[in-house]
Coordinates of C-alpha atoms and ligand atoms in Angstrom, one line a residue:
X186 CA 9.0 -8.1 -6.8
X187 CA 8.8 -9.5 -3.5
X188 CA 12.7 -11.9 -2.6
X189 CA 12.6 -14.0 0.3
X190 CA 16.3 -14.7 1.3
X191 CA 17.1 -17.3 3.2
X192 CA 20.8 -16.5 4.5
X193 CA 20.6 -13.5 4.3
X194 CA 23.2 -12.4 7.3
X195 CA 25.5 -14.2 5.4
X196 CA 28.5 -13.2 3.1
X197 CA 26.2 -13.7 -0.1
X198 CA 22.7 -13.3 1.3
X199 CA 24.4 -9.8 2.4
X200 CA 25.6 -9.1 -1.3
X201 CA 22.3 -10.7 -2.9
X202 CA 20.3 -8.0 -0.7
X203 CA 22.1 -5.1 -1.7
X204 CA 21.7 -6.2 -5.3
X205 CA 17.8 -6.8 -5.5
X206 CA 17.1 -3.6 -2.7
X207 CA 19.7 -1.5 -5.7
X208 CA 17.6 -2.9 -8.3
X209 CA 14.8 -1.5 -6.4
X210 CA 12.6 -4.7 -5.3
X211 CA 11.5 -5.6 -1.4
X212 CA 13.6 -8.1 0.2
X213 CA 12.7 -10.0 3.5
X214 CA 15.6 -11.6 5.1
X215 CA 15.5 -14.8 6.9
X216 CA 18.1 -16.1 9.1
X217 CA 19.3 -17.6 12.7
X218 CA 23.0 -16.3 12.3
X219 CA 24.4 -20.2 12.6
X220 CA 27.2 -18.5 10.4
X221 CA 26.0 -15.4 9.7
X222 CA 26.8 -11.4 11.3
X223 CA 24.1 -9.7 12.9
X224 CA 26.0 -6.7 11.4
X225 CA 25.2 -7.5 8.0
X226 CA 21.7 -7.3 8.8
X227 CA 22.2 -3.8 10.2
X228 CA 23.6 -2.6 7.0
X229 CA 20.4 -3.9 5.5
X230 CA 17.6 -2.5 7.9
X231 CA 19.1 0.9 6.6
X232 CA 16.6 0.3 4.1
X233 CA 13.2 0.6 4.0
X234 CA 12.1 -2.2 1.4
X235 CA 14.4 -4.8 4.0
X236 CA 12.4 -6.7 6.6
X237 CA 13.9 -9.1 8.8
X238 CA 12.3 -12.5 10.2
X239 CA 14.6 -14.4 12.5
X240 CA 14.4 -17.9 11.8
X241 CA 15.9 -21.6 12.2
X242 CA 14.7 -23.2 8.6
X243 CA 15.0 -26.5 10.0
X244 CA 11.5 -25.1 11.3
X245 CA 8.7 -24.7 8.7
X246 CA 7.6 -21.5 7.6
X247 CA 5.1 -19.0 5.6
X248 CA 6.2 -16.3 4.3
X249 CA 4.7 -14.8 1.2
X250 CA 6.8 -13.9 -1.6
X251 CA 7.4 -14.1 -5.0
X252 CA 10.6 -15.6 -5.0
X253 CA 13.0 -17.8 -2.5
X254 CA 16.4 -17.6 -2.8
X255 CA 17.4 -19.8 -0.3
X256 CA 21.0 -19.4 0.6
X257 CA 20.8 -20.5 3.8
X258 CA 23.5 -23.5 4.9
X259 CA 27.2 -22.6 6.5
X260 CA 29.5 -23.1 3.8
X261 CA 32.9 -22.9 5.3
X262 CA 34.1 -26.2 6.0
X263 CA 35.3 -25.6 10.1
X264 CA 31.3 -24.2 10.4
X265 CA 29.4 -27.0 8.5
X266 CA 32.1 -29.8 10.1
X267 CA 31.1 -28.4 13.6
X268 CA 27.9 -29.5 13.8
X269 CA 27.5 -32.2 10.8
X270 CA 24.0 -33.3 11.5
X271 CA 22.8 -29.9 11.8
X272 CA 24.6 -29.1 8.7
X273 CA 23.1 -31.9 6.8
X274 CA 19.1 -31.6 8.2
X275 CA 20.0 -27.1 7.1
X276 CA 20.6 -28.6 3.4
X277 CA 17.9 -31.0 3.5
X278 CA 14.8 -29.5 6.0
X279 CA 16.0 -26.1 4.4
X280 CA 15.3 -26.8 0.8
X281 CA 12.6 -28.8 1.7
X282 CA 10.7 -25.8 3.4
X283 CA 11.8 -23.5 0.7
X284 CA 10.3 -25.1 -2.0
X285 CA 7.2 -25.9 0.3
X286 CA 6.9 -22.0 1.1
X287 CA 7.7 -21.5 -2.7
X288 CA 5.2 -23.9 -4.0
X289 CA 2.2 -22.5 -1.6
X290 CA 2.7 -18.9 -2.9
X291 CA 4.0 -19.9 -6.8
X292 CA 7.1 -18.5 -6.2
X293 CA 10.1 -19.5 -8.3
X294 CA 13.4 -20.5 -6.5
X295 CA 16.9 -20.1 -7.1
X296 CA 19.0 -23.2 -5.1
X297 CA 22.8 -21.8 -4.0
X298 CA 23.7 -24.9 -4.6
X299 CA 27.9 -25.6 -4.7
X300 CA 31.0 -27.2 -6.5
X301 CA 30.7 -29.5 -3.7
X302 CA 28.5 -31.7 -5.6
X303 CA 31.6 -32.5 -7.9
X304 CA 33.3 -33.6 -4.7
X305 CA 37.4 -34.4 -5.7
X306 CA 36.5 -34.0 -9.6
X307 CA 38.0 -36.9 -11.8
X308 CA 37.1 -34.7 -14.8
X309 CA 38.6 -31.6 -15.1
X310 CA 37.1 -28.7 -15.7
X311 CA 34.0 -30.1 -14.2
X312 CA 30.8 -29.5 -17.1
X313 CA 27.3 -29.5 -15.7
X314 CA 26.6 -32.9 -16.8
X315 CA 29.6 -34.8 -14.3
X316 CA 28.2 -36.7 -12.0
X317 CA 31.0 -36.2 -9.5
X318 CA 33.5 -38.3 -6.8
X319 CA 31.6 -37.7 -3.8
X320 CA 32.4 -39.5 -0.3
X321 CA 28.8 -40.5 1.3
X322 CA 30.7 -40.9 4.8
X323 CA 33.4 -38.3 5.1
X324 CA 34.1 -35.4 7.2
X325 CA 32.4 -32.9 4.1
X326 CA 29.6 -35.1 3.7
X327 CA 27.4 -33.4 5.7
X328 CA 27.5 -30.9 3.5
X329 CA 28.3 -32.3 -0.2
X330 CA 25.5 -35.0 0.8
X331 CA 23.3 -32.5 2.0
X332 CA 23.4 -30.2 -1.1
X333 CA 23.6 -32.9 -3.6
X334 CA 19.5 -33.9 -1.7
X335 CA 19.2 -30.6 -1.7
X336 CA 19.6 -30.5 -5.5
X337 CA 17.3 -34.1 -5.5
X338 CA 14.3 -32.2 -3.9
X339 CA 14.7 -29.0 -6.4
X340 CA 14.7 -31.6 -9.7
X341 CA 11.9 -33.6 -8.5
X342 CA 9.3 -30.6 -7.4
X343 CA 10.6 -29.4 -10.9
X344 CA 9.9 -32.5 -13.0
X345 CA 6.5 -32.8 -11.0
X346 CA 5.2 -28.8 -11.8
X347 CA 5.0 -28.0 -8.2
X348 CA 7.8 -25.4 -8.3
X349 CA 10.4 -23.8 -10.9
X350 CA 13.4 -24.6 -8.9
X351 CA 16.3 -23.3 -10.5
X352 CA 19.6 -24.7 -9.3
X353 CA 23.2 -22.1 -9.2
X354 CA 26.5 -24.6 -8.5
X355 CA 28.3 -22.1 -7.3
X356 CA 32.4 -22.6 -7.2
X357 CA 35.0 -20.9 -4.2
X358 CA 33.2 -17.4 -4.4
X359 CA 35.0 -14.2 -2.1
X360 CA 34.5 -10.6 -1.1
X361 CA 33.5 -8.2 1.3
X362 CA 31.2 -9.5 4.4
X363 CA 32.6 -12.5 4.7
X364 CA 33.4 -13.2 8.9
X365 CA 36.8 -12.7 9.0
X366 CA 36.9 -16.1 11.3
X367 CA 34.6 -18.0 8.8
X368 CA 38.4 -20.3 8.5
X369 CA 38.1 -20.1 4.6
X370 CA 41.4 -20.0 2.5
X371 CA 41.0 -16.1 1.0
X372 CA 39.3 -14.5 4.8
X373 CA 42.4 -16.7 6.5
X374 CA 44.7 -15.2 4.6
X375 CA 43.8 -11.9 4.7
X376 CA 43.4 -11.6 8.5
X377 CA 46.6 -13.5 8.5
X378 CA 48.4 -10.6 6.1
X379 CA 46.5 -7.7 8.5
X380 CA 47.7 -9.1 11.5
X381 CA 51.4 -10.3 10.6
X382 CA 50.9 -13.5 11.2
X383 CA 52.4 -16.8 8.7
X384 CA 49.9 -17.7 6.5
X385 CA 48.3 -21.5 6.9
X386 CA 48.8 -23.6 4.4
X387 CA 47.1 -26.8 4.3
X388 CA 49.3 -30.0 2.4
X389 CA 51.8 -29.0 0.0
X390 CA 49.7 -25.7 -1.3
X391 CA 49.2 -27.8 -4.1
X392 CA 45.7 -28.0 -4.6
X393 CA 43.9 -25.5 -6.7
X394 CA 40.6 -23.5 -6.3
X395 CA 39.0 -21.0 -8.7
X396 CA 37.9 -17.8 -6.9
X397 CA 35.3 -15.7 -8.2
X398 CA 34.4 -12.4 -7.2
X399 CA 30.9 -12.1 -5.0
X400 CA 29.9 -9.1 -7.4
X401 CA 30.5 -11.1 -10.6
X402 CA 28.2 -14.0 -9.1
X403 CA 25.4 -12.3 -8.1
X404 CA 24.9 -11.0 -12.0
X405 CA 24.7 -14.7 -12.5
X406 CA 21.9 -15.2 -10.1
X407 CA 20.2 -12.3 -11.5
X408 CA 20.6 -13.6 -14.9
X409 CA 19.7 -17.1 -14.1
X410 CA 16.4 -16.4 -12.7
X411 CA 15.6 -13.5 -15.4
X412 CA 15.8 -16.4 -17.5
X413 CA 12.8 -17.5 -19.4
X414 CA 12.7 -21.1 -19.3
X415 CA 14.4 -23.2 -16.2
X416 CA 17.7 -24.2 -18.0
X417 CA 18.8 -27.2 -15.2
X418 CA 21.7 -26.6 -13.4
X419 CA 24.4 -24.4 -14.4
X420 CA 28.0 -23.8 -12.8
X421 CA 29.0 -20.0 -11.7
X422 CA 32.5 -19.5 -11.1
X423 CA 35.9 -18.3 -12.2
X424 CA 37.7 -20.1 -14.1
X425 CA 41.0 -19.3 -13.3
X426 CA 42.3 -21.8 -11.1
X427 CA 45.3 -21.3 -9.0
X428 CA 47.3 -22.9 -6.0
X429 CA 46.6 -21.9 -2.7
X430 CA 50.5 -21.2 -3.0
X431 CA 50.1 -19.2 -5.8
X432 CA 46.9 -17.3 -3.9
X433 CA 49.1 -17.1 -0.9
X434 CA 51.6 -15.3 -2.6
X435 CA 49.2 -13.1 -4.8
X436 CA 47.1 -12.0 -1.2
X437 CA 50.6 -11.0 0.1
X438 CA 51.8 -9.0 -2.9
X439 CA 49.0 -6.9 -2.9
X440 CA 49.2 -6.3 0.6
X441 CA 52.8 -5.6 0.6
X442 CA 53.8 -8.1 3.0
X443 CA 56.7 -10.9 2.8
X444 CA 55.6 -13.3 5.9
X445 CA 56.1 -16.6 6.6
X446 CA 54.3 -19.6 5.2
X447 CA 53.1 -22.2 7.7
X448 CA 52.4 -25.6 6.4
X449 CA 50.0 -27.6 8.6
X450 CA 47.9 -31.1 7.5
X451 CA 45.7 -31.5 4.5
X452 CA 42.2 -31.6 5.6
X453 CA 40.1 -35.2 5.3
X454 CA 38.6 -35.4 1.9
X455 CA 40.2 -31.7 0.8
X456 CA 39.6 -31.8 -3.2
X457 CA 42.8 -31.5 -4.9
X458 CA 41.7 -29.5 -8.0
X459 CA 38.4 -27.3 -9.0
X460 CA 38.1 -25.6 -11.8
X461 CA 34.3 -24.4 -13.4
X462 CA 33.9 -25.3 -17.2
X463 CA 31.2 -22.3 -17.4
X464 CA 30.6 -22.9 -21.6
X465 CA 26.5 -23.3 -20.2
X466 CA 26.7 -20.4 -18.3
X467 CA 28.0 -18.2 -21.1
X468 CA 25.9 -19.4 -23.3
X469 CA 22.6 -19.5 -22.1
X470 CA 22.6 -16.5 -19.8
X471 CA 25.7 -14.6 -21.3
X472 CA 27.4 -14.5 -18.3
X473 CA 31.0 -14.5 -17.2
X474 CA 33.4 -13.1 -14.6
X475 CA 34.4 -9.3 -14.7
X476 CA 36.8 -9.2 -11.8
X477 CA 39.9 -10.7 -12.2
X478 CA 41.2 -12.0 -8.8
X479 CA 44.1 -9.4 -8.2
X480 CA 41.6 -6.5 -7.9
X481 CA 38.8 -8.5 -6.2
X482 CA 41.5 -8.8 -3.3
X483 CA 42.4 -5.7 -3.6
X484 CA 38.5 -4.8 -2.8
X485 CA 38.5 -7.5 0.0
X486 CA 41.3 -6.7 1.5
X487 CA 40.2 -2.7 1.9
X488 CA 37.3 -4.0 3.2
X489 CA 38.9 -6.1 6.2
X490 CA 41.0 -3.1 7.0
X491 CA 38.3 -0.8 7.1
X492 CA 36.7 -3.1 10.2
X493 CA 37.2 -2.0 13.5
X494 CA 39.0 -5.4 14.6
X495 CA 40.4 -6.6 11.5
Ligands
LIG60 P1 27.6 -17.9 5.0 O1 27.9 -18.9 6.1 O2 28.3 -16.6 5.1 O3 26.1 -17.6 5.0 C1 25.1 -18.6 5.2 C2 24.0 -17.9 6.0 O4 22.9 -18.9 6.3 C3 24.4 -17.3 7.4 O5 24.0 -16.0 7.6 C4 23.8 -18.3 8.4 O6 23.6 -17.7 9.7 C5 22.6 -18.7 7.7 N1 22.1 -20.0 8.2 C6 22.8 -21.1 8.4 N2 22.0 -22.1 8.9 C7 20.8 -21.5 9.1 C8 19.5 -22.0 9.6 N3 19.4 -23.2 10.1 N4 18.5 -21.1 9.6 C9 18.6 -19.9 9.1 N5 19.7 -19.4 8.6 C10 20.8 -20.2 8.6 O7 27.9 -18.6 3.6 P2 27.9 -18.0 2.1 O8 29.2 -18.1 1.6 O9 27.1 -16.7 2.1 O10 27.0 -19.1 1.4 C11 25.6 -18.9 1.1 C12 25.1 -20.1 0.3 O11 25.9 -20.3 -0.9 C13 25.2 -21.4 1.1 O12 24.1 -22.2 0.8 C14 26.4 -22.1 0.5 O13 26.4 -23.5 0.6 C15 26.4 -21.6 -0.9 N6 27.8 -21.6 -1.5 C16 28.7 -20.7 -1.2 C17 29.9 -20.7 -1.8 C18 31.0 -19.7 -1.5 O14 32.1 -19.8 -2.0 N7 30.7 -18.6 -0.8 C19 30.3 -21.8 -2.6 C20 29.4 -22.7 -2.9 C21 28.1 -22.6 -2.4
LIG61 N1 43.3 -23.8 2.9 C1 44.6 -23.5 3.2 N2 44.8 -22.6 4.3 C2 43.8 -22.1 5.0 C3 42.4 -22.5 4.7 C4 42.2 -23.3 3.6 O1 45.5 -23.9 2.5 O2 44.1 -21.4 6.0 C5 43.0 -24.7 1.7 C6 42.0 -25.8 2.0 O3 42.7 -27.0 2.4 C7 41.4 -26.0 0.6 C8 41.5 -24.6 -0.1 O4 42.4 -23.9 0.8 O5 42.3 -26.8 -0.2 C9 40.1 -23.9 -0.1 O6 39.6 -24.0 1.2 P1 38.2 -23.3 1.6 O7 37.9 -23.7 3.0 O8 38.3 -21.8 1.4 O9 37.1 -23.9 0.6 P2 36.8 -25.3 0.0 O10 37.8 -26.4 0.5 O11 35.4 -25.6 0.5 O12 36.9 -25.2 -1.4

């Protein structure tokens, strides 16, 4: 099979390559490197079923393929809040011309779409079918507006036959390739722990997130488009939730350190809880976590080390 990724420098366009190249299909990656490492894309070239197109998918485009995975979109907060309109026409334009380039060569599409949808959940665990707390004019709108359009245009080319857009809500997902200065909780920490410094804590440390291991989550892309019939949209997380206290303190146990904690202010609009309820997901495609979150940092953490300017 022939996998068009958009995103692919990124942290999961780089794990979603690996995957599909392992699993021996072609892969052509598409990106600009907005958010992205040209290094990733390195790694990749080393094979021989990888092509690389660089692209803005703002712009149009026409590559053939048999499916679009279209990952493309910054998706820590400090990089989508940078530029929000950018951030907003990437989650609209982008899907738009994904499904476009999908529908003109019958491709099928898988939609990273994100917990972000939920927005600061009122139910808790969030199911599939909540409709979320979202803020249309906050600082994360950009991006929880954007992807919640982006999921508009994947329902409606669905509903009308034109593509089978299936839609992955992904929840707080970590690993190796992340940028270590992507200014997400688990990559600020652990450059934090590697270099000595206190470790940032946003409000109280209160607030709890539900990490899920990059490795785990790409099986449930895998799954999700091997299966048969488009089941809507389906959440793919962890659901062990924790506090970024309690993930503060976990980071430094396994990396043997006892360093400060630095408490600064609670981002705009920062959700307070998020926690997948991923009864769909286990049911329909079978799928659940692996990696519990001690040993994922314990792999993401080797990782960081191993880099030449961790
Ligand atoms: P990332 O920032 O590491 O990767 C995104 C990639 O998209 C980067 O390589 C970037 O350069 C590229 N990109 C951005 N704008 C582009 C543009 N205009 N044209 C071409 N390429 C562009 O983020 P990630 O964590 O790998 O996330 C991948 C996808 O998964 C995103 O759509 C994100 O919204 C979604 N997601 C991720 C998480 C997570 O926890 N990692 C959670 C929810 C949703
Ligand atoms: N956070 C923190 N310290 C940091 C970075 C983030 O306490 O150095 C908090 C942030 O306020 C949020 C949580 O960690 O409550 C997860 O943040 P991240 O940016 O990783 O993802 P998201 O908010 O999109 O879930």
């Amino acid at each position: 099979m022939r996998y068009l990724i958009t995103g692919a420098a990124g942290f999961l366009g780089t794990h979603l390559a690996s995957r599909l190249l392992a699993d021996g299909h072609e892969v052509i990656g598409l990106d600009n490197f907005h958010s992205g490492a040209e290094a990733n894309i390195s790694r990749l070239r080393l094979d021989s079923k990888f092509q690389f197109v660089q692209h803005d998918v703002v712009i149009p485009y026409d590559i053939p393929c048999e499916v679009v995975c279209n990952l493309a979109c910054p998706a820590s907060p400090p990089y989508y809040q940078r530029d929000p309109i950018y951030t907003a026409k990437i989650a609209f334009l982008g899907t738009l011309h994904a499904l476009e380039n999908a529908e003109r060569y019958r491709a099928k599409v898988l939609q990273a779409s994100t917990s972000e949808i939920y927005g600061d959940p009122l139910v808790h665990p969030q199911p599939e079918d909540y409709l979320g707390n979202v803020n249309p004019i906050g600082v994360r709108s950009c991006y929880d507006e954007g992807k919640r359009i982006g999921e508009t245009l994947c329902a409606d080319f669905t509903r009308l036959g034109r593509v089978d857009a299936r839609l992955v809500r992904i929840f707080n997902t970590y690993g190796p390739y992340m940028r270590a200065d992507d200014g997400r909780v688990v990559t600020n920490f652990i450059a934090q722990v590697l270099r000595g410094q206190a470790l940032t804590l946003y409000g109280a440390g209160k607030q709890t997130r539900s990490f899920c291991y990059a490795d785990d989550l790409i099986e449930g892309f895998i799954r999700m488009l091997a299966h048969p019939t488009n089941p809507g949209p389906i959440n793919l997380g962890n659901p062990h939730e924790f506090t970024m206290l309690q993930l503060a303190e976990e980071v430094q146990r396994i990396a043997g350190t006892a360093l400060p904690l630095k408490f600064e202010p609670l981002p705009e609009d920062d959700p307070r809880q998020r926690q997948p309820d991923i009864s769909k997901a286990r049911r329909l495609l079978g799928w659940e976590p692996q990696v519990p979150l001690a040993a994922g940092l314990v792999k993401t953490i080797e990782y960081f080390k191993a880099l030449p300017r961790a």
